[in-house]
Tab-separated table of C-alpha atoms and ligand atoms in Angstrom:
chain	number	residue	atom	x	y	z
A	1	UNK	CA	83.561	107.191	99.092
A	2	UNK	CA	86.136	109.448	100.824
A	3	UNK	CA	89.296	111.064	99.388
A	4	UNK	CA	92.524	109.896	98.440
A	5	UNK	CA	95.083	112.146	99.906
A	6	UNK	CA	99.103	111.470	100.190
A	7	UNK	CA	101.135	111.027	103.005
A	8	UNK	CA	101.927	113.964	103.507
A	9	UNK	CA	98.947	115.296	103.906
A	10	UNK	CA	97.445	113.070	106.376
A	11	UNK	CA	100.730	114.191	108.617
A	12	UNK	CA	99.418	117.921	108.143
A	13	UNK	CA	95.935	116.762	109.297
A	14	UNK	CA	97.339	115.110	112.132
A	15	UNK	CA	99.591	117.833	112.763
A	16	UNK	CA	96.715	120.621	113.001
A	17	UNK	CA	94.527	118.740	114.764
A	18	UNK	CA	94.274	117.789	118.833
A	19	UNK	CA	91.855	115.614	120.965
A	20	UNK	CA	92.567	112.238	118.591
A	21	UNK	CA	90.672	109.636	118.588
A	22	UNK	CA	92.200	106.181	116.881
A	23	UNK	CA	90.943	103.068	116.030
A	24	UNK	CA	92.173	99.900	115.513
A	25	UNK	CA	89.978	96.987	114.109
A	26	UNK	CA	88.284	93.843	116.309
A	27	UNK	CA	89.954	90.622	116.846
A	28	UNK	CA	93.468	93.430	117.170
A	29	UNK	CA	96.418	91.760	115.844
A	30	UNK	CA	100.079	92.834	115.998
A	31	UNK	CA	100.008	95.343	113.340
A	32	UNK	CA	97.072	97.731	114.148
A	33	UNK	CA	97.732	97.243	117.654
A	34	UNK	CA	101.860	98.485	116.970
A	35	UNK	CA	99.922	101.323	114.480
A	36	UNK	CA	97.650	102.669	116.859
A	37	UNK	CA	99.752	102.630	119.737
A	38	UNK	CA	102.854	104.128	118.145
A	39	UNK	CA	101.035	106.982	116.508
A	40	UNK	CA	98.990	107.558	120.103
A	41	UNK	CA	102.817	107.531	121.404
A	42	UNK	CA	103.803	109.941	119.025
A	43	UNK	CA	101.271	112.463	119.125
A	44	UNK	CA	101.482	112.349	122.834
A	45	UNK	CA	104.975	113.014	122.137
A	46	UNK	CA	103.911	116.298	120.378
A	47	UNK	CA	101.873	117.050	123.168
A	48	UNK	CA	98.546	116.439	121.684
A	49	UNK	CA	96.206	114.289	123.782
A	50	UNK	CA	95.241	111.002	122.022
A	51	UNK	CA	94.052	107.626	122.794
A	52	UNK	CA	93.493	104.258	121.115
A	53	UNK	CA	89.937	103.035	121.041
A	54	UNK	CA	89.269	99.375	120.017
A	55	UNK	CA	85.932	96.915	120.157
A	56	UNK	CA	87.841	94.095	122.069
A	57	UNK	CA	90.267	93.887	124.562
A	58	UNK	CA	93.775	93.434	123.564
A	59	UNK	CA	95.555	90.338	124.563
A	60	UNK	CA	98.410	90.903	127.531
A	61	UNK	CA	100.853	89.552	125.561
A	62	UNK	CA	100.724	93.367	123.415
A	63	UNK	CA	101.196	94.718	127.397
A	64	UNK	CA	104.732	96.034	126.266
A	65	UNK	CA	103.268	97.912	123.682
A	66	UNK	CA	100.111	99.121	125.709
A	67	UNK	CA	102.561	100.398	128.402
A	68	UNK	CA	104.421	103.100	125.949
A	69	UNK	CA	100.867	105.358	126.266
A	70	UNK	CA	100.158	107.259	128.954
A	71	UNK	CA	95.716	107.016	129.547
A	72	UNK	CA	94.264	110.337	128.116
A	73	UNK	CA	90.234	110.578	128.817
A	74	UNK	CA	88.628	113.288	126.203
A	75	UNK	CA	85.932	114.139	123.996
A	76	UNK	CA	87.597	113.647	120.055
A	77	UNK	CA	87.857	116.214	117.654
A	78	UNK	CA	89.541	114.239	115.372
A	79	UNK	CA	89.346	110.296	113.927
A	80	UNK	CA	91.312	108.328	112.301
A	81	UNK	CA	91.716	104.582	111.452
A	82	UNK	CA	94.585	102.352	111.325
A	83	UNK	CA	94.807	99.414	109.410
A	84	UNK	CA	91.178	98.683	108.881
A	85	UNK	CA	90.117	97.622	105.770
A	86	UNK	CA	86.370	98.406	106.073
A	87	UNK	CA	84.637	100.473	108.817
A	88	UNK	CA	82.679	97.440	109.347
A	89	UNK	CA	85.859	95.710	110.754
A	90	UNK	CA	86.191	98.194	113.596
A	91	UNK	CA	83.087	95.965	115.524
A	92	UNK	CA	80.842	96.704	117.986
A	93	UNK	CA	80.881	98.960	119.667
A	94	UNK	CA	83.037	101.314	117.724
A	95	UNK	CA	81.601	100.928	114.784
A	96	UNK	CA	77.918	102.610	116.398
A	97	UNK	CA	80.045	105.138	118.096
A	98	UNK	CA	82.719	106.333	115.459
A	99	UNK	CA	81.688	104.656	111.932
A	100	UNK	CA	79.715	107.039	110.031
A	101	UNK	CA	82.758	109.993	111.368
A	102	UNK	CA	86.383	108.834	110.472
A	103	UNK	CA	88.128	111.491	109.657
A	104	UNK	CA	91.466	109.577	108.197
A	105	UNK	CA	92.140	106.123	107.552
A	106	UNK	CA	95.701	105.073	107.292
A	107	UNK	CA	95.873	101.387	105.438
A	108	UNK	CA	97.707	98.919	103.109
A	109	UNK	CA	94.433	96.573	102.293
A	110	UNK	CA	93.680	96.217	98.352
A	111	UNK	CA	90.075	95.705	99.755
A	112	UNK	CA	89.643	98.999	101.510
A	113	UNK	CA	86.712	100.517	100.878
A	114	UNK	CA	87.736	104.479	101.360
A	115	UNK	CA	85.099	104.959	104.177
A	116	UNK	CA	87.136	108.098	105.723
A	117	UNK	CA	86.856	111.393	104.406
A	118	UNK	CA	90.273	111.481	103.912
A	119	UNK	CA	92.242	108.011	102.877
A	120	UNK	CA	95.708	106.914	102.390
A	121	UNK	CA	96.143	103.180	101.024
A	122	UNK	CA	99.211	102.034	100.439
A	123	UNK	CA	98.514	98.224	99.105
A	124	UNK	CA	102.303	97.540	98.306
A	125	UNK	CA	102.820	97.764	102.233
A	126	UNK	CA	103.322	94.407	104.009
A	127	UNK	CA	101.990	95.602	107.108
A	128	UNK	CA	100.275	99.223	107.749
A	129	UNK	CA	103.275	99.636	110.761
A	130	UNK	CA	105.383	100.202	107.254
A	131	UNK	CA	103.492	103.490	106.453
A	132	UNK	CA	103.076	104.357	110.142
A	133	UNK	CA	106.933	104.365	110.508
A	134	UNK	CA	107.112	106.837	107.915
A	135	UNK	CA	103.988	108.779	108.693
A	136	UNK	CA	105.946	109.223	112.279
A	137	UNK	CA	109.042	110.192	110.553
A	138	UNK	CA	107.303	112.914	108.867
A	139	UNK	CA	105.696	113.386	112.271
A	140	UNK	CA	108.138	114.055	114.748
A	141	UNK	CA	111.557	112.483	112.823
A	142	UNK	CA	112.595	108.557	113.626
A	143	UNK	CA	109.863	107.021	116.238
A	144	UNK	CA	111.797	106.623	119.728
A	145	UNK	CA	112.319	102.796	121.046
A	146	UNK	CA	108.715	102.055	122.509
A	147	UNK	CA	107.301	103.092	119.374
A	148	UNK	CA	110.016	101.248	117.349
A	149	UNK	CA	109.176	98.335	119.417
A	150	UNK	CA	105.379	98.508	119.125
A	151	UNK	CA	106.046	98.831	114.642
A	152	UNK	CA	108.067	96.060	114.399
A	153	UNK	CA	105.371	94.236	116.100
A	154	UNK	CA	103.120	95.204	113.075
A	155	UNK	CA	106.207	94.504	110.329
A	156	UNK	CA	106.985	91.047	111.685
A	157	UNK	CA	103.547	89.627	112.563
A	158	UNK	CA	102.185	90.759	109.428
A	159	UNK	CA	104.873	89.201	107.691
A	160	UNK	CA	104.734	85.897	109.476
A	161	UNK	CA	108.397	86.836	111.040
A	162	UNK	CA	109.353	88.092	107.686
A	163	UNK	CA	108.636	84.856	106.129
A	164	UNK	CA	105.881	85.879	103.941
A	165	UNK	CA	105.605	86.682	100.556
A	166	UNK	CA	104.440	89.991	101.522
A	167	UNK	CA	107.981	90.880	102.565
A	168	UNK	CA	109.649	93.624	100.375
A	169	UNK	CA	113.647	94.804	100.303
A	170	UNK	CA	111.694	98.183	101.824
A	171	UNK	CA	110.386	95.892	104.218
A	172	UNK	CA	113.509	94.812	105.736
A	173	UNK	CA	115.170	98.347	104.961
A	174	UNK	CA	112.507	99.482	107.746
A	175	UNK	CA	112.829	96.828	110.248
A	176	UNK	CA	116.427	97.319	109.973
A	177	UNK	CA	115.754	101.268	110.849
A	178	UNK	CA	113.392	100.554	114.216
A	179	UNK	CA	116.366	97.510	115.066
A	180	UNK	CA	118.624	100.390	115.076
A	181	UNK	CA	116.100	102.335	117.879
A	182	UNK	CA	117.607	99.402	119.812
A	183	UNK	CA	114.577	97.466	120.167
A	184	UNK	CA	114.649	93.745	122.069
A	185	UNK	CA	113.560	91.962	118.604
A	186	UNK	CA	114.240	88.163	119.853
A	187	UNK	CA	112.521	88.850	122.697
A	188	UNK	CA	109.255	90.587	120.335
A	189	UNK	CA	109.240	87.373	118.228
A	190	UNK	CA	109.720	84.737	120.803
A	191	UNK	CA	106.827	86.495	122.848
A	192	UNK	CA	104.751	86.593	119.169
A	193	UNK	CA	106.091	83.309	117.700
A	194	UNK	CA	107.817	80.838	119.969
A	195	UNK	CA	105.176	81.220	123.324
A	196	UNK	CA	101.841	79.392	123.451
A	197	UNK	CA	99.599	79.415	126.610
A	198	UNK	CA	99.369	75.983	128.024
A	199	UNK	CA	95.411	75.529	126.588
A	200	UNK	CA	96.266	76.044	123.058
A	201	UNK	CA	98.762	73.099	123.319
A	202	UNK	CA	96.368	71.096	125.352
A	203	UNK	CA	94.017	71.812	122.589
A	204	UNK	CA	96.737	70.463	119.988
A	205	UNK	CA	97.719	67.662	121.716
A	206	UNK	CA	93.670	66.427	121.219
A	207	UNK	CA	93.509	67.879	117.750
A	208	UNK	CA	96.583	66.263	116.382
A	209	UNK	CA	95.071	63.127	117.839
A	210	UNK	CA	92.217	63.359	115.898
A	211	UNK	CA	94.053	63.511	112.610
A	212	UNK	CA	93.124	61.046	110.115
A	213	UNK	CA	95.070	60.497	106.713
A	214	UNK	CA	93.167	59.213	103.260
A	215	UNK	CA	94.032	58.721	99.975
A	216	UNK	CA	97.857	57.555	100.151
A	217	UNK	CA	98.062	60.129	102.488
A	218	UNK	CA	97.378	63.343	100.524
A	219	UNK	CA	94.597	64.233	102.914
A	220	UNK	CA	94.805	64.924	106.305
A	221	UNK	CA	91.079	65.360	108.292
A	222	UNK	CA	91.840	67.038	111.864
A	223	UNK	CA	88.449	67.578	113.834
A	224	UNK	CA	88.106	69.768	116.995
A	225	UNK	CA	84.811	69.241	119.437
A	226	UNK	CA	83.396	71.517	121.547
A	227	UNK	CA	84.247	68.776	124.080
A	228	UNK	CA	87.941	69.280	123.306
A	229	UNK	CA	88.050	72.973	123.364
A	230	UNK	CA	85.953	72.709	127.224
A	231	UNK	CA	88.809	70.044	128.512
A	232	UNK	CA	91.904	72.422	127.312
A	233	UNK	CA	89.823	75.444	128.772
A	234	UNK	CA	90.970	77.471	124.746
A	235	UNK	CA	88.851	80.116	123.571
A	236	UNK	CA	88.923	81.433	120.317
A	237	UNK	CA	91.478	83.214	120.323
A	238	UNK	CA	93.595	80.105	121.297
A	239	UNK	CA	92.548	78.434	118.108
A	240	UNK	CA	94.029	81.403	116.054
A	241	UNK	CA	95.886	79.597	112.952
A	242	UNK	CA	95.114	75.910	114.255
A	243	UNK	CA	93.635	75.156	110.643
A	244	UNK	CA	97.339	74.966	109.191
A	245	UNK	CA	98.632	72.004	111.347
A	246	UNK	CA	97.340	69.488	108.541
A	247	UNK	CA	98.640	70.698	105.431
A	248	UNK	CA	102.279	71.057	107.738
A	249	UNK	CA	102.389	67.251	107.009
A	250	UNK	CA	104.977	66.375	103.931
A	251	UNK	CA	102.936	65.247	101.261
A	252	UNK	CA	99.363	66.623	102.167
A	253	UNK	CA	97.845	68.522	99.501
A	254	UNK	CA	94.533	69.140	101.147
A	255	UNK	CA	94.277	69.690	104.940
A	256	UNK	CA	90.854	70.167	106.379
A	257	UNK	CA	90.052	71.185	110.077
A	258	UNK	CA	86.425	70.372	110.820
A	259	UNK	CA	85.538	72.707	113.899
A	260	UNK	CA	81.895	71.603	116.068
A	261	UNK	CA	80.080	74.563	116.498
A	262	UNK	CA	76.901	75.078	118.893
A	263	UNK	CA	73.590	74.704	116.961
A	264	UNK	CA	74.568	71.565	115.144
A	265	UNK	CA	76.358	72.614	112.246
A	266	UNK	CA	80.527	72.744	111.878
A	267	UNK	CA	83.012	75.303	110.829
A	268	UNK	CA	85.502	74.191	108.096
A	269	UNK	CA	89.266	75.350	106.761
A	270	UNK	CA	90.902	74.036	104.112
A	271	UNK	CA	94.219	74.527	103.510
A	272	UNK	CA	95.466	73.041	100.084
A	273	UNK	CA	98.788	72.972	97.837
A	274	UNK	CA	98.937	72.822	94.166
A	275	UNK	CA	97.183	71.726	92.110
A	276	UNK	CA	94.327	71.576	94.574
A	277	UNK	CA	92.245	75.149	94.486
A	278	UNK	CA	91.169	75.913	98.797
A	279	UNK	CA	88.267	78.168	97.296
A	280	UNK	CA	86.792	76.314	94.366
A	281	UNK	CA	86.907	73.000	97.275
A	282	UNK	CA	84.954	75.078	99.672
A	283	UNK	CA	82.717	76.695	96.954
A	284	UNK	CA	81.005	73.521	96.471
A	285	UNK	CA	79.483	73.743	99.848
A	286	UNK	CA	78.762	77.047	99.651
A	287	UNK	CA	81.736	78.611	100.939
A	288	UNK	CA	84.997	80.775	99.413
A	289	UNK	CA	88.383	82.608	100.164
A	290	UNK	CA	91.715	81.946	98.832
A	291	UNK	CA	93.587	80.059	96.291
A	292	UNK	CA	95.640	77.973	99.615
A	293	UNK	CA	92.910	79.020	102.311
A	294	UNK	CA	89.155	79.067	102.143
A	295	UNK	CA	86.262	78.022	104.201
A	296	UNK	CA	82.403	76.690	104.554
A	297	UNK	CA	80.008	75.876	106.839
A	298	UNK	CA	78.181	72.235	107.231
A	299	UNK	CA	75.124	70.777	108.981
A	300	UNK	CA	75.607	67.873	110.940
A	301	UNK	CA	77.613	66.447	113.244
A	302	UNK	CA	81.618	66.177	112.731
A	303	UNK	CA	81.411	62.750	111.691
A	304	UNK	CA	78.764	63.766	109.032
A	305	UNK	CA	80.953	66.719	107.974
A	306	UNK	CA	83.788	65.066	107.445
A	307	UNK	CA	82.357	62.350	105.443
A	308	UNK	CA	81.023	64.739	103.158
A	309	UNK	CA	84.416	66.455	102.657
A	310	UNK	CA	86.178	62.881	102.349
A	311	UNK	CA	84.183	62.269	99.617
A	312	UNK	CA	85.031	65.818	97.569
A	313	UNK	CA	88.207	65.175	98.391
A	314	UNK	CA	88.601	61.803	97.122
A	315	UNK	CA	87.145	62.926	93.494
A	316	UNK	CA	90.395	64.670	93.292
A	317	UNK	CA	92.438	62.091	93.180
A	318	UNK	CA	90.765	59.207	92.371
A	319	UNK	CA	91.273	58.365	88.536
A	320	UNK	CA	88.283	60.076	86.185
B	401	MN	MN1	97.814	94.724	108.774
């Protein structure tokens, strides 16, 4: 286990150091991909030659955000992490390449694991972007408008659009501060929120058709085929946050999206609302997670899967 330092510190490291290397975790989402490209922006500000390294390509709909960094080929001197919870999380490749040599890691994950030799976790943060705005403050003063733009990426996808329960008054306080930069923030959240390639809503359209209701309509049972996912042409990435269509319907307290995956076996969410636990429903086929989201995995067809999880959920409702 590495060292805890303070923010400060980690801006001295970064400060002393040159030829930085920085990487952002697999599957990038809006906040490491606004962390690591706003810091890369920054130190390239300060004339230091940086780059952002990740496992997997980033999705063009970040290209604003990509753009703000000019392409620096080098040998690194210097590591660091940001918003990666676990150096396991930084995938393959990078995680060969770079794991066992982080220098800093720069987070807001209870669960990190302190894999850097030098660590700053700030857990109260609703998205790491929060503690890179202020780590570029301390850096080179307020971040200019690309990398304003690229940290309220992080702040408002991490915070579902600020609707979260992760959002803090310190939260907004910061938005407010990279709004001033004069950022285009409708246009950031319509392109994060409000825009949906044409295969994901194919793939909808035949998912909410599937979508069966039981027990006076508490349950909702949503199934998606590999059939359905070849016809819409959506990848995986498409089906990013599918699982929560059921439990959007008024009165569902358990939603369950049964997903066919090769090698006859299926891929379950459940999404639940009180009284109904998501993780002791999914432990009793083996699975976990969270009070209101957890998962599983079960053999069989999605017929068979979902008559298995039909019959769970009926014992929850059916007089004892
Ligand atoms: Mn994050």
């Amino acid at each position: 286990m590495g060292m805890k330092i303070d923010l400060q510190t980690a801006a001295q490291r970064l400060r002393e150091k040159d030829n930085i290397l920085i990487l952002i975790h697999q599957f990038p989402d809006g906040d490491t991909i606004g962390c690591g490209f706003a810091l890369c922006r920054a130190l390239q500000t300060l004339s230091k030659t940086a780059r952002v390294l990740c496992s997997h390509t980033v999705n063009q709909k970040y290209d604003y955000i990509l753009n703000s960094v000019t392409p620096q080929c080098f040998e690194p001197d210097f590591v660091v992490s940001v918003d990666v919870a676990d150096q396991k999380l930084l995938g393959e490749p990078v995680l060969s390449a770079y794991g066992d040599r982080i220098d800093l890691s720069i987070d807001h994950h209870g669960s990190n694991t302190f894999f850097a030799k030098e660590n700053y976790v700030d857990a109260s943060a609703a998205a790491a972007s929060e503690i890179l705005y202020e780590l570029i403050c301390l850096l080179c003063g307020e971040p200019d408008k690309q990398m304003a733009a690229a940290l309220y990426t992080g702040i408002s996808t991490d915070t579902g659009c600020f609707k979260f329960t992760n959002t803090t008054p310190k939260t907004h306080l910061i938005a407010a501060k990279l709004m001033e930069r004069g950022i285009d923030y409708g246009e950031i959240n319509r392109i994060m929120f409000d825009t949906k390639v044409k295969s994901r809503i194919l793939l909808e359209r035949m998912a909410l058709d599937s979508m069966r209701f039981f027990c006076d309509d508490k349950v909702a049972i949503m199934t998606i085929t590999r059939e359905m996912k070849q016809k819409s042409g959506a990848d995986d990435e498409d089906l990013n946050g599918i699982s929560a269509l059921p439990r959007q319907v008024e009165g569902v307290l358990i939603g369950i999206t049964v997903r066919e995956q090769e090698g006859g076996y299926c891929k379950i969410s459940v999404r639940t609302h009180e009284p109904v636990s998501a993780a002791e429903f999914c432990a009793k086929f083996g699975g976990g997670g969270h009070v209101r989201a957890a998962g599983c995995e079960i053999k069989g067809s999605v017929e068979e899967a979902s008559e298995q999880l039909l019959a769970l959920a009926k014992t929850y409702f059916e007089a004892k």
